[in-house]
CSV table of C-alpha atoms in Angstrom, one decimal:
chain,number,residue,atom,x,y,z
A,142,MET,CA,105.1,2.4,132.1
A,143,ASN,CA,103.8,1.2,128.7
A,144,THR,CA,105.8,3.9,126.9
A,145,LEU,CA,109.0,2.8,128.6
A,146,ASN,CA,108.4,-0.8,127.5
A,147,ASP,CA,107.7,0.3,124.0
A,148,GLY,CA,110.9,2.4,124.0
A,149,LEU,CA,113.0,-0.5,125.3
A,150,LEU,CA,111.4,-2.9,122.7
A,151,LEU,CA,112.2,-0.5,119.9
A,152,MET,CA,115.7,0.0,121.2
A,153,ALA,CA,116.3,-3.8,121.4
A,154,LEU,CA,114.8,-4.3,117.9
A,155,GLY,CA,117.0,-1.5,116.4
A,156,MET,CA,120.2,-2.8,118.1
A,157,GLY,CA,119.4,-6.3,117.0
A,158,THR,CA,118.9,-5.2,113.4
A,159,VAL,CA,122.2,-3.3,113.4
A,160,PHE,CA,124.0,-6.3,115.0
A,161,ALA,CA,122.5,-8.7,112.5
A,162,PHE,CA,123.5,-6.4,109.6
A,163,LEU,CA,127.1,-6.1,111.0
A,164,VAL,CA,127.4,-9.9,111.3
A,165,ILE,CA,126.1,-10.4,107.8
A,166,MET,CA,128.5,-7.8,106.4
A,167,SER,CA,131.4,-9.3,108.3
A,168,LEU,CA,130.7,-12.7,106.9
A,169,TRP,CA,130.3,-11.3,103.4
A,170,ILE,CA,133.6,-9.5,103.6
A,171,GLY,CA,135.4,-12.7,104.8
A,172,PHE,CA,133.8,-14.7,102.0
A,173,SER,CA,134.7,-12.2,99.3
A,174,SER,CA,138.2,-11.9,100.7
A,175,ARG,CA,138.8,-15.7,100.5
A,176,LEU,CA,137.2,-15.8,97.0
A,177,LEU,CA,139.4,-13.0,95.7
A,178,ALA,CA,142.5,-14.5,97.3
A,179,GLN,CA,141.9,-17.7,95.4
A,180,SER,CA,141.4,-16.0,92.1
A,181,SER,CA,144.3,-13.6,92.2
A,182,PRO,CA,148.0,-14.6,91.6
A,183,ASP,CA,150.3,-15.0,94.5
A,184,ALA,CA,151.2,-11.6,95.9
A,185,ASP,CA,154.6,-12.7,97.2
A,186,ALA,CA,155.8,-13.9,93.8
A,187,THR,CA,154.8,-10.7,92.0
A,188,ALA,CA,156.2,-8.4,94.7
A,189,SER,CA,159.6,-10.1,94.8
A,190,SER,CA,160.1,-10.0,91.0
A,191,ALA,CA,159.0,-6.4,90.5
A,192,PRO,CA,161.5,-3.6,91.1
A,193,ALA,CA,160.7,-1.2,93.9
A,194,ALA,CA,158.5,1.5,92.4
A,195,GLY,CA,159.2,4.2,95.0
A,196,ALA,CA,162.9,3.9,95.6
A,197,PRO,CA,164.1,6.3,98.3
A,198,ALA,CA,165.6,9.5,97.1
A,199,ALA,CA,169.3,10.1,97.4
A,200,PRO,CA,170.4,11.2,100.9
A,201,GLN,CA,171.4,14.6,99.6
A,202,ASP,CA,168.0,15.3,98.2
A,203,SER,CA,166.4,14.3,101.5
A,204,LEU,CA,168.6,16.6,103.5
A,205,GLN,CA,167.9,19.5,101.1
A,206,ASN,CA,164.2,18.9,101.4
A,207,GLN,CA,164.4,18.8,105.2
A,208,GLY,CA,166.3,22.1,105.1
A,209,ILE,CA,163.6,23.7,103.0
A,210,LEU,CA,160.9,22.3,105.3
A,211,ILE,CA,162.6,23.7,108.4
A,212,ALA,CA,162.9,27.1,106.8
A,213,VAL,CA,159.2,27.2,105.7
A,214,LEU,CA,158.1,26.1,109.2
A,215,SER,CA,160.3,28.6,110.9
A,216,ALA,CA,158.9,31.4,108.8
A,217,ALA,CA,155.3,30.3,109.4
A,218,ILE,CA,155.9,30.2,113.2
A,219,GLU,CA,157.5,33.7,113.1
A,220,ARG,CA,154.6,35.1,111.2
A,221,TYR,CA,152.1,33.5,113.5
A,222,ARG,CA,153.8,34.9,116.6
A,223,ALA,CA,154.1,38.4,115.0
A,224,GLU,CA,150.4,38.5,114.1
A,225,ARG,CA,149.4,37.2,117.5
A,226,GLN,CA,151.3,40.0,119.3
A,227,ASP,CA,149.5,42.7,117.4
């Protein structure tokens, strides 16, 4: 019975240590988030004035890429099925 009590005590101590660490880490992340938000410029102002970096491709390019992708996938499926039947 003494071994069981020692095991439960160690389990509670370990879980308490992990819980305390997670609470401290959560508080630290929240603190650093607020600190960095105060020191950085407003994200909305910079995002609206900057042009879109990744403008979508023209619809024709997108359709061509989809056609190539379908062809590659179809060839891969056919090869897989052919090797599987052997």
